[in-house]
CSV table of C-alpha atoms in Angstrom, one decimal:
chain,number,residue,atom,x,y,z
J,111,MET,CA,-15.5,10.4,-59.1
J,112,TRP,CA,-11.5,9.3,-59.1
J,113,ARG,CA,-11.9,11.5,-56.3
J,114,PHE,CA,-13.3,8.0,-54.0
J,115,LEU,CA,-11.3,6.0,-56.3
J,116,VAL,CA,-8.3,7.5,-55.0
J,117,GLY,CA,-9.3,8.0,-51.4
J,118,GLY,CA,-10.8,4.1,-51.1
J,119,VAL,CA,-7.6,2.8,-52.4
J,120,ALA,CA,-5.4,5.1,-49.9
J,121,ALA,CA,-7.6,3.5,-47.0
J,122,LEU,CA,-6.9,0.1,-48.5
J,123,LEU,CA,-3.1,0.9,-48.1
J,124,MET,CA,-3.4,2.3,-45.3
J,125,VAL,CA,-5.2,-0.8,-43.9
J,126,GLY,CA,-3.0,-3.3,-45.0
J,127,ALA,CA,0.1,-0.5,-43.9
J,128,VAL,CA,-1.6,-1.6,-40.4
J,129,LEU,CA,-1.7,-5.3,-40.9
J,130,LEU,CA,1.5,-6.0,-41.6
J,131,PHE,CA,2.7,-4.1,-38.4
J,132,MET,CA,0.5,-5.6,-36.0
J,133,GLY,CA,0.5,-8.7,-37.6
J,134,LYS,CA,4.6,-9.8,-36.6
J,135,ARG,CA,4.5,-11.8,-33.6
J,136,ALA,CA,6.1,-11.1,-30.6
J,137,ARG,CA,9.4,-12.7,-30.4
J,138,SER,CA,9.7,-15.1,-27.2
J,139,ASP,CA,13.3,-14.9,-26.1
J,140,SER,CA,14.1,-12.0,-23.7
J,141,VAL,CA,16.0,-9.2,-24.5
J,142,LEU,CA,18.4,-9.1,-21.6
J,143,PRO,CA,21.0,-11.6,-20.1
J,144,ALA,CA,19.9,-14.0,-18.3
J,145,LEU,CA,21.1,-12.9,-14.8
J,146,SER,CA,24.4,-15.2,-13.7
J,147,ALA,CA,24.2,-17.1,-10.4
J,148,ALA,CA,27.2,-16.0,-8.9
J,149,VAL,CA,25.6,-11.8,-9.2
J,150,ALA,CA,22.4,-13.3,-8.2
J,151,PRO,CA,23.0,-14.0,-4.1
J,152,ALA,CA,25.2,-10.7,-4.1
J,153,ALA,CA,22.2,-8.8,-4.7
J,154,GLN,CA,20.1,-10.3,-2.8
J,155,ALA,CA,22.3,-9.7,0.4
J,156,ASN,CA,22.2,-6.6,0.3
J,157,ASP,CA,18.0,-6.2,0.0
J,158,PRO,CA,16.3,-5.2,3.1
J,159,LEU,CA,13.9,-7.5,2.1
J,160,PRO,CA,11.3,-8.2,4.3
J,161,ALA,CA,11.0,-11.7,5.2
J,162,THR,CA,7.7,-12.9,4.2
J,163,VAL,CA,6.0,-11.7,1.5
J,164,PRO,CA,2.8,-9.1,2.2
J,165,GLU,CA,-0.4,-10.1,0.8
J,166,ALA,CA,-3.2,-7.8,-1.4
J,167,SER,CA,-6.3,-6.4,0.4
J,168,GLU,CA,-8.4,-9.6,-0.6
J,169,LYS,CA,-11.5,-6.4,-1.9
J,170,THR,CA,-11.7,-5.5,-5.0
J,171,ARG,CA,-12.4,-1.9,-5.7
J,172,GLU,CA,-15.8,-2.6,-6.9
J,173,GLN,CA,-16.6,-4.4,-3.1
J,174,LYS,CA,-14.5,-1.6,-1.7
J,175,ARG,CA,-17.3,0.9,-3.1
J,176,PHE,CA,-20.0,-1.4,-1.7
J,177,ASP,CA,-19.2,-1.5,1.8
J,178,ARG,CA,-19.0,2.0,2.0
J,179,TYR,CA,-22.6,2.6,0.7
J,180,ASP,CA,-23.8,-0.7,2.9
J,181,LYS,CA,-24.3,1.1,6.0
J,182,ASP,CA,-25.5,-1.4,7.9
J,183,ARG,CA,-23.5,-4.0,6.5
J,184,ASP,CA,-26.5,-6.5,5.3
J,185,GLY,CA,-24.9,-7.0,1.9
J,186,LYS,CA,-27.6,-5.4,0.7
J,187,ILE,CA,-27.9,-1.3,-0.1
J,188,THR,CA,-31.4,0.4,0.0
J,189,ARG,CA,-32.7,3.1,-1.2
J,190,ASP,CA,-31.8,5.2,1.7
J,191,GLU,CA,-28.6,3.9,2.0
J,192,TYR,CA,-27.8,4.8,-1.4
J,193,LEU,CA,-29.0,8.2,-1.2
J,194,VAL,CA,-27.4,9.4,2.2
J,195,ALA,CA,-24.8,11.5,0.0
J,196,ARG,CA,-28.0,13.5,-1.7
J,197,HIS,CA,-29.1,14.3,0.8
J,198,LYS,CA,-25.8,15.4,2.5
J,199,ALA,CA,-25.3,17.9,-0.9
J,200,PHE,CA,-29.1,18.9,-0.4
J,201,ALA,CA,-29.0,19.9,2.8
J,202,LYS,CA,-25.7,22.1,2.4
J,203,LEU,CA,-27.4,23.9,0.1
J,204,ASP,CA,-30.7,24.1,2.2
J,205,THR,CA,-29.0,26.9,4.4
J,206,ASN,CA,-33.2,27.2,5.8
J,207,GLY,CA,-33.8,24.1,6.8
J,208,ASP,CA,-37.0,24.0,5.4
J,209,GLY,CA,-36.3,21.1,3.3
J,210,ARG,CA,-37.0,23.4,0.1
J,211,LEU,CA,-34.8,24.9,-2.1
J,212,SER,CA,-35.1,27.9,-3.4
J,213,PHE,CA,-33.3,29.3,-6.4
J,214,ASP,CA,-32.0,31.8,-3.8
J,215,GLU,CA,-30.4,28.8,-1.7
J,216,TRP,CA,-29.0,27.0,-5.6
J,217,ALA,CA,-27.6,30.1,-7.1
J,218,ALA,CA,-26.2,31.4,-3.8
J,219,LYS,CA,-22.8,30.5,-4.7
J,220,ALA,CA,-22.9,32.1,-8.3
J,221,GLU,CA,-24.3,34.9,-7.0
J,222,THR,CA,-21.1,35.2,-4.3
J,223,LYS,CA,-19.3,35.1,-7.2
J,224,PHE,CA,-20.9,37.9,-9.0
J,225,ALA,CA,-20.8,39.8,-5.9
J,226,ALA,CA,-17.2,39.7,-5.3
J,227,ALA,CA,-16.8,40.3,-9.5
J,228,ASP,CA,-18.6,43.3,-9.2
J,229,ALA,CA,-15.9,45.4,-8.0
J,230,ASP,CA,-17.4,48.9,-7.9
J,231,LYS,CA,-21.2,47.5,-6.6
J,232,SER,CA,-23.0,48.5,-9.9
J,233,GLY,CA,-25.2,45.7,-10.3
J,234,THR,CA,-22.9,45.2,-13.6
J,235,LEU,CA,-19.7,43.0,-14.8
J,236,THR,CA,-17.7,45.2,-17.0
J,237,ALA,CA,-15.2,43.0,-19.0
J,238,PRO,CA,-12.6,43.3,-16.9
J,239,GLU,CA,-14.8,42.3,-14.2
J,240,PHE,CA,-16.1,39.4,-15.7
J,241,ALA,CA,-12.9,38.3,-16.5
J,242,THR,CA,-12.4,37.4,-12.8
J,243,THR,CA,-15.2,34.8,-12.6
J,244,ALA,CA,-12.9,32.8,-15.5
J,245,VAL,CA,-11.9,29.2,-13.8
J,246,LYS,CA,-8.1,28.8,-12.3
J,247,ARG,CA,-7.4,26.0,-14.0
J,248,LYS,CA,-4.6,23.7,-11.8
J,249,ALA,CA,-1.3,24.2,-13.3
J,250,ALA,CA,0.0,20.7,-14.3
J,251,ARG,CA,1.9,18.7,-12.0
J,252,ARG,CA,5.5,18.3,-13.2
J,253,VAL,CA,7.6,15.2,-12.4
J,254,LYS,CA,11.1,15.6,-11.4
J,255,CYS,CA,13.5,12.9,-13.3
J,256,PRO,CA,17.0,12.7,-12.3
J,257,GLU,CA,18.3,12.5,-15.2
J,258,ARG,CA,16.9,15.1,-16.9
J,259,GLU,CA,18.1,17.4,-13.9
J,260,ALA,CA,21.7,15.7,-13.5
J,261,ALA,CA,21.8,16.6,-18.4
J,262,ALA,CA,20.6,19.8,-17.3
J,263,VAL,CA,23.6,20.5,-14.7
J,264,ALA,CA,26.1,19.2,-17.1
J,265,GLU,CA,24.9,21.1,-19.9
J,266,GLN,CA,25.4,24.5,-17.9
J,267,PRO,CA,28.1,27.0,-18.8
J,268,LYS,CA,31.0,26.8,-16.2
J,269,GLY,CA,32.4,30.6,-15.4
J,270,ASP,CA,35.9,31.4,-15.6
J,271,GLU,CA,37.9,30.3,-13.1
J,272,GLY,CA,40.8,31.5,-14.0
J,273,GLU,CA,40.5,34.9,-13.2
């Protein structure tokens, strides 16, 4: 029973800590100093800014998505317009074009993958053959950081130049 009591007190303390940290109000004064009037014109003179400010498209993401489906541009999406993508996907799988999807047509990709993995053409996959069917994940793309690269170059030991 004492474990429940200790757990309840710990939960209340955590909630109190969160409220304490979240309850602080943000400062209204800026941490950055104001840009002096002497510096502002010089910075503006060097920037190749256009004379007019480019305006963003008025269409929202949802409006653009709606327009992709509304093929006849009548402001309404019919059932046929909505299912066009599904028809295209079905047509890719229906290799013989009979309007019916057999199991072999549906599983063609899996059968091709099995045949490619079965190196000895025995009709069965051994553990090493099966390992070749694993999905190849793309490596996470690393973004280059100029500051980090400069620090790495500065930390590299320099060779003995006196020899």
